[in-house]
Structures are given as structure tokens and as C-alpha cells.
Coordinates of C-alpha atoms in Angstrom, one line a residue:
X222 CA -2.9 7.5 -4.5
X223 CA -3.5 9.1 -1.1
X224 CA -0.2 10.5 -0.1
X225 CA -0.9 10.1 3.6
X226 CA -2.1 6.5 3.6
X227 CA -0.8 5.1 0.4
X228 CA -4.3 3.9 -0.5
X229 CA -4.9 3.6 -4.2
X230 CA -7.7 6.1 -5.2
X231 CA -7.8 6.1 -9.0
X232 CA -7.1 3.9 -12.0
X233 CA -4.1 6.2 -12.6
X234 CA -2.4 4.5 -9.6
X235 CA -2.5 1.2 -11.6
X236 CA -1.6 2.8 -14.9
X237 CA 1.7 4.1 -13.6
X238 CA 2.7 0.5 -12.8
X239 CA 2.0 -0.8 -16.4
X240 CA 5.0 0.7 -18.1
X241 CA 7.8 3.1 -17.3
X242 CA 7.9 6.7 -18.3
X243 CA 5.1 9.1 -19.3
X244 CA 3.4 6.6 -21.5
X245 CA -0.2 7.8 -21.0
X246 CA -2.3 10.9 -20.6
X247 CA -5.9 12.1 -20.7
X248 CA -8.0 13.7 -23.3
X249 CA -9.7 15.6 -20.5
X250 CA -7.5 16.0 -17.4
X251 CA -10.5 17.0 -15.3
X252 CA -12.3 13.8 -16.3
X253 CA -9.7 11.0 -15.8
X254 CA -11.8 8.0 -16.9
X255 CA -10.7 5.0 -19.0
X256 CA -12.6 6.5 -22.0
X257 CA -10.4 9.6 -21.9
X258 CA -7.1 7.6 -21.6
X259 CA -4.6 8.2 -24.4
X260 CA -1.3 6.4 -25.1
X261 CA 1.7 8.6 -25.9
X262 CA 4.5 6.0 -26.5
X263 CA 3.0 4.1 -29.4
X264 CA 2.3 1.0 -27.3
X265 CA -1.0 -0.7 -26.9
X266 CA -3.7 0.7 -24.7
X267 CA -4.5 -1.8 -22.0
X268 CA -8.1 -3.0 -22.1
X269 CA -10.7 -1.4 -19.8
X270 CA -11.0 -4.9 -18.1
X271 CA -7.3 -5.1 -17.5
X272 CA -7.2 -1.6 -16.0
X273 CA -10.2 -2.2 -13.8
X274 CA -8.9 -5.6 -12.6
X275 CA -5.4 -4.1 -11.9
X276 CA -6.8 -1.3 -9.9
X277 CA -9.1 -3.6 -8.0
X278 CA -6.2 -5.9 -7.2
X279 CA -4.2 -2.9 -5.8
X280 CA -7.2 -1.9 -3.7
X281 CA -7.7 -5.4 -2.4
X282 CA -4.0 -5.7 -1.5
X283 CA -4.1 -2.4 0.3
X284 CA -7.1 -3.6 2.4
X285 CA -5.6 -7.0 3.0
X286 CA -2.4 -5.4 4.3
X287 CA -4.1 -3.1 6.7
X288 CA -2.8 -5.2 9.6
X289 CA 0.7 -4.3 8.6
X290 CA 0.0 -0.5 8.8
X291 CA -1.8 -0.9 12.1
X292 CA 1.1 -2.9 13.6
X293 CA 3.6 -0.3 12.5
X294 CA 1.6 2.4 14.2
X295 CA 1.3 0.4 17.4
X296 CA 4.9 -0.8 17.9
X297 CA 7.1 1.4 20.0
X298 CA 9.9 3.2 18.1
X299 CA 13.1 1.2 17.4
X300 CA 15.1 3.0 20.2
X301 CA 12.6 1.9 22.8
X302 CA 12.5 -1.6 21.4
X303 CA 16.3 -2.0 21.3
X304 CA 16.5 -0.6 24.9
X305 CA 13.9 -3.1 26.0
X306 CA 15.8 -6.0 24.3
X307 CA 19.1 -4.8 26.0
X308 CA 17.5 -4.8 29.5
X309 CA 15.1 -7.7 29.2
X310 CA 16.2 -10.0 26.4
X311 CA 14.7 -11.1 23.1
X312 CA 12.2 -13.5 24.5
X313 CA 10.7 -10.9 26.9
X314 CA 10.6 -8.4 24.0
X315 CA 8.7 -10.9 21.9
X316 CA 6.1 -11.7 24.7
X317 CA 5.8 -8.1 26.0
X318 CA 6.0 -6.0 22.9
X319 CA 5.6 -8.0 19.7
X320 CA 3.0 -10.7 20.6
X321 CA 0.4 -8.3 22.0
X322 CA 0.5 -6.2 18.8
X323 CA 0.3 -9.2 16.6
X324 CA -2.7 -10.5 18.6
X325 CA -4.4 -7.2 18.4
X326 CA -3.9 -6.9 14.6
X327 CA -3.8 -10.5 13.2
X328 CA -2.5 -11.3 9.8
X329 CA -5.4 -11.4 7.3
X330 CA -5.9 -14.7 5.5

């Protein structure tokens, strides 16, 4: 996972969500591909299809939620927003601060 963006970058990002603990490892740590996946906890190895589908779903979700990240970067900090609400009221805050950002970065369907 990209530590700056949170974007999934490898099947390992999916594998850590399958079970708790250090349940898996790699035959070759420099070549982390499904074929080198080993199971340490005695559980079943997920199928390659399951791993690929799980990883793809994570990537798709990350892309679909890009509007959330864009909005978070665009909104003023909470101190500014609360000050604006105090001086101008909730409705003005919505129309002046919230709605323009939502219009700029619409929710994906």
C-alpha cells in the first residue's frame, strides 16, 4: 500500500485483510507473486482467483472513492469552517464552503 495515498499496490494489501496475524509469507521475498505465496498458520491458501478478485476490488474501491480524498484536500481546516459557521451560520457555510467543493468533486456512481 502506498503510505502517502493509501492506494493498494500489491496483492499483499489484500492478503493482510483475509485473516489476522502473520498467516502468510513468501518463498522468495523479492518476487512476491501468488505462486510464491506460502501459508504459515495451517489454514487454506486462498485461490489465485480469490486473491486477484480481492485485490481488484480494493483497487476499484480506491478509485471510486477518489472524490472523498479530493474533497478532504479542498475543504478548509476545521478551525476555519467552525469560525465561518459562527459568523455566518450553517446555511451560508453549506452554500459557500461545502456545496462548491461537492460540485467540483461529485460523488461517483
